[in-house]
mmCIF file of C-alpha atoms in Angstrom:
data_model
loop_
_atom_site.group_PDB
_atom_site.id
_atom_site.type_symbol
_atom_site.label_atom_id
_atom_site.label_comp_id
_atom_site.label_asym_id
_atom_site.label_seq_id
_atom_site.Cartn_x
_atom_site.Cartn_y
_atom_site.Cartn_z
ATOM 1 C CA UNK A 1 -181.855 246.804 -188.415
ATOM 2 C CA UNK A 2 -178.482 246.700 -190.075
ATOM 3 C CA UNK A 3 -175.967 244.536 -188.298
ATOM 4 C CA UNK A 4 -172.466 245.829 -187.791
ATOM 5 C CA UNK A 5 -170.044 243.653 -189.752
ATOM 6 C CA UNK A 6 -167.559 243.838 -186.860
ATOM 7 C CA UNK A 7 -168.463 243.961 -183.172
ATOM 8 C CA UNK A 8 -166.389 247.043 -182.355
ATOM 9 C CA UNK A 9 -167.238 247.097 -178.654
ATOM 10 C CA UNK A 10 -166.209 243.474 -178.274
ATOM 11 C CA UNK A 11 -162.900 244.237 -180.003
ATOM 12 C CA UNK A 12 -162.245 247.289 -177.831
ATOM 13 C CA UNK A 13 -162.839 245.311 -174.666
ATOM 14 C CA UNK A 14 -160.677 242.444 -175.898
ATOM 15 C CA UNK A 15 -157.691 244.424 -177.186
ATOM 16 C CA UNK A 16 -157.957 247.888 -175.623
ATOM 17 C CA UNK A 17 -158.699 251.037 -177.604
ATOM 18 C CA UNK A 18 -155.189 251.695 -178.986
ATOM 19 C CA UNK A 19 -154.531 248.109 -180.033
ATOM 20 C CA UNK A 20 -158.045 247.823 -181.382
ATOM 21 C CA UNK A 21 -157.502 250.721 -183.787
ATOM 22 C CA UNK A 22 -154.214 249.265 -184.997
ATOM 23 C CA UNK A 23 -155.809 245.852 -185.438
ATOM 24 C CA UNK A 24 -158.769 247.283 -187.332
ATOM 25 C CA UNK A 25 -156.486 249.248 -189.639
ATOM 26 C CA UNK A 26 -154.397 246.143 -190.295
ATOM 27 C CA UNK A 27 -157.529 244.102 -190.945
ATOM 28 C CA UNK A 28 -158.878 246.675 -193.419
ATOM 29 C CA UNK A 29 -155.656 246.750 -195.434
ATOM 30 C CA UNK A 30 -155.221 242.978 -195.424
ATOM 31 C CA UNK A 31 -158.843 242.222 -196.287
ATOM 32 C CA UNK A 32 -158.820 244.715 -199.159
ATOM 33 C CA UNK A 33 -155.668 243.090 -200.581
ATOM 34 C CA UNK A 34 -157.008 239.540 -200.152
ATOM 35 C CA UNK A 35 -160.308 240.369 -201.884
ATOM 36 C CA UNK A 36 -158.449 242.032 -204.767
ATOM 37 C CA UNK A 37 -156.242 238.945 -204.995
ATOM 38 C CA UNK A 38 -159.273 236.652 -205.054
ATOM 39 C CA UNK A 39 -160.867 238.711 -207.829
ATOM 40 C CA UNK A 40 -157.677 238.280 -209.867
ATOM 41 C CA UNK A 41 -157.384 234.560 -209.044
ATOM 42 C CA UNK A 42 -161.017 234.087 -210.092
ATOM 43 C CA UNK A 43 -160.416 235.873 -213.410
ATOM 44 C CA UNK A 44 -157.365 233.670 -214.047
ATOM 45 C CA UNK A 45 -159.137 230.559 -212.690
ATOM 46 C CA UNK A 46 -156.204 229.969 -210.337
ATOM 47 C CA UNK A 47 -157.750 227.560 -207.849
ATOM 48 C CA UNK A 48 -154.806 227.087 -205.492
ATOM 49 C CA UNK A 49 -154.281 230.844 -205.158
ATOM 50 C CA UNK A 50 -157.999 231.379 -204.610
ATOM 51 C CA UNK A 51 -158.107 228.764 -201.844
ATOM 52 C CA UNK A 52 -154.972 230.190 -200.216
ATOM 53 C CA UNK A 53 -156.432 233.712 -200.172
ATOM 54 C CA UNK A 54 -159.875 232.607 -198.956
ATOM 55 C CA UNK A 55 -158.279 230.622 -196.147
ATOM 56 C CA UNK A 56 -156.039 233.550 -195.192
ATOM 57 C CA UNK A 57 -158.908 236.015 -195.184
ATOM 58 C CA UNK A 58 -160.988 233.609 -193.088
ATOM 59 C CA UNK A 59 -158.263 233.703 -190.428
ATOM 60 C CA UNK A 60 -158.008 237.493 -190.547
ATOM 61 C CA UNK A 61 -161.800 237.727 -190.162
ATOM 62 C CA UNK A 62 -161.692 235.456 -187.128
ATOM 63 C CA UNK A 63 -159.160 237.714 -185.438
ATOM 64 C CA UNK A 64 -161.475 240.745 -185.613
ATOM 65 C CA UNK A 65 -164.720 238.780 -185.319
ATOM 66 C CA UNK A 66 -165.948 239.774 -188.808
ATOM 67 C CA UNK A 67 -168.472 236.943 -188.910
ATOM 68 C CA UNK A 68 -170.291 237.798 -192.138
ATOM 69 C CA UNK A 69 -167.114 238.026 -194.197
ATOM 70 C CA UNK A 70 -165.731 234.883 -192.557
ATOM 71 C CA UNK A 71 -168.840 232.902 -193.545
ATOM 72 C CA UNK A 72 -168.468 234.025 -197.164
ATOM 73 C CA UNK A 73 -164.832 232.829 -197.083
ATOM 74 C CA UNK A 74 -166.048 229.395 -195.980
ATOM 75 C CA UNK A 75 -168.532 229.389 -198.875
ATOM 76 C CA UNK A 76 -165.755 230.377 -201.312
ATOM 77 C CA UNK A 77 -163.571 227.503 -200.082
ATOM 78 C CA UNK A 78 -166.471 225.103 -200.529
ATOM 79 C CA UNK A 79 -167.323 226.388 -204.033
ATOM 80 C CA UNK A 80 -163.643 226.229 -204.999
ATOM 81 C CA UNK A 81 -163.448 222.589 -203.956
ATOM 82 C CA UNK A 82 -166.492 221.933 -206.168
ATOM 83 C CA UNK A 83 -164.852 223.778 -209.077
ATOM 84 C CA UNK A 84 -167.892 226.076 -209.220
ATOM 85 C CA UNK A 85 -166.438 229.196 -210.848
ATOM 86 C CA UNK A 86 -169.837 230.890 -211.310
ATOM 87 C CA UNK A 87 -170.632 230.499 -207.622
ATOM 88 C CA UNK A 88 -167.157 231.771 -206.715
ATOM 89 C CA UNK A 89 -167.732 234.875 -208.835
ATOM 90 C CA UNK A 90 -171.028 235.577 -207.065
ATOM 91 C CA UNK A 91 -169.420 235.042 -203.670
ATOM 92 C CA UNK A 92 -166.517 237.378 -204.420
ATOM 93 C CA UNK A 93 -169.024 240.050 -205.390
ATOM 94 C CA UNK A 94 -170.943 239.375 -202.168
ATOM 95 C CA UNK A 95 -167.647 239.593 -200.289
ATOM 96 C CA UNK A 96 -166.810 242.959 -201.878
ATOM 97 C CA UNK A 97 -170.197 244.314 -200.833
ATOM 98 C CA UNK A 98 -169.776 242.998 -197.293
ATOM 99 C CA UNK A 99 -166.336 244.589 -197.159
ATOM 100 C CA UNK A 100 -167.740 247.947 -198.300
ATOM 101 C CA UNK A 101 -169.756 247.896 -195.087
ATOM 102 C CA UNK A 102 -166.585 247.116 -193.159
ATOM 103 C CA UNK A 103 -164.607 249.701 -195.057
ATOM 104 C CA UNK A 104 -166.794 252.391 -193.505
ATOM 105 C CA UNK A 105 -165.459 251.259 -190.139
ATOM 106 C CA UNK A 106 -161.983 251.334 -191.552
ATOM 107 C CA UNK A 107 -162.391 254.994 -192.446
ATOM 108 C CA UNK A 108 -164.387 255.842 -189.316
ATOM 109 C CA UNK A 109 -161.502 255.486 -186.957
ATOM 110 C CA UNK A 110 -159.946 258.723 -188.141
ATOM 111 C CA UNK A 111 -156.296 259.694 -187.932
ATOM 112 C CA UNK A 112 -153.707 258.069 -185.720
ATOM 113 C CA UNK A 113 -153.992 254.552 -187.111
ATOM 114 C CA UNK A 114 -150.308 254.286 -188.076
#
């Protein structure tokens, strides 16, 4: 069975339906921007920027309980500290794929996310 990248029911019960939708929308926008930033930082081999973005995304993931994406962020931080650019590239790709699964949730919520 495919696991849901975010536990939506847990979020709804924790934040309430209206806040949950706003939070999810915010998460989707932020995560998309952070992953794009990491892709750029990887291409430019900008280690400090990469670590900053991975750490930021890890925090955002914690707030919405996106466990899979959060674990990849931890792996990115670890690979960055080891200067392992190949591993970082693989992880960013893995992260993009994980986010595509999340992005479906981002679109699922329909109108009224503003």
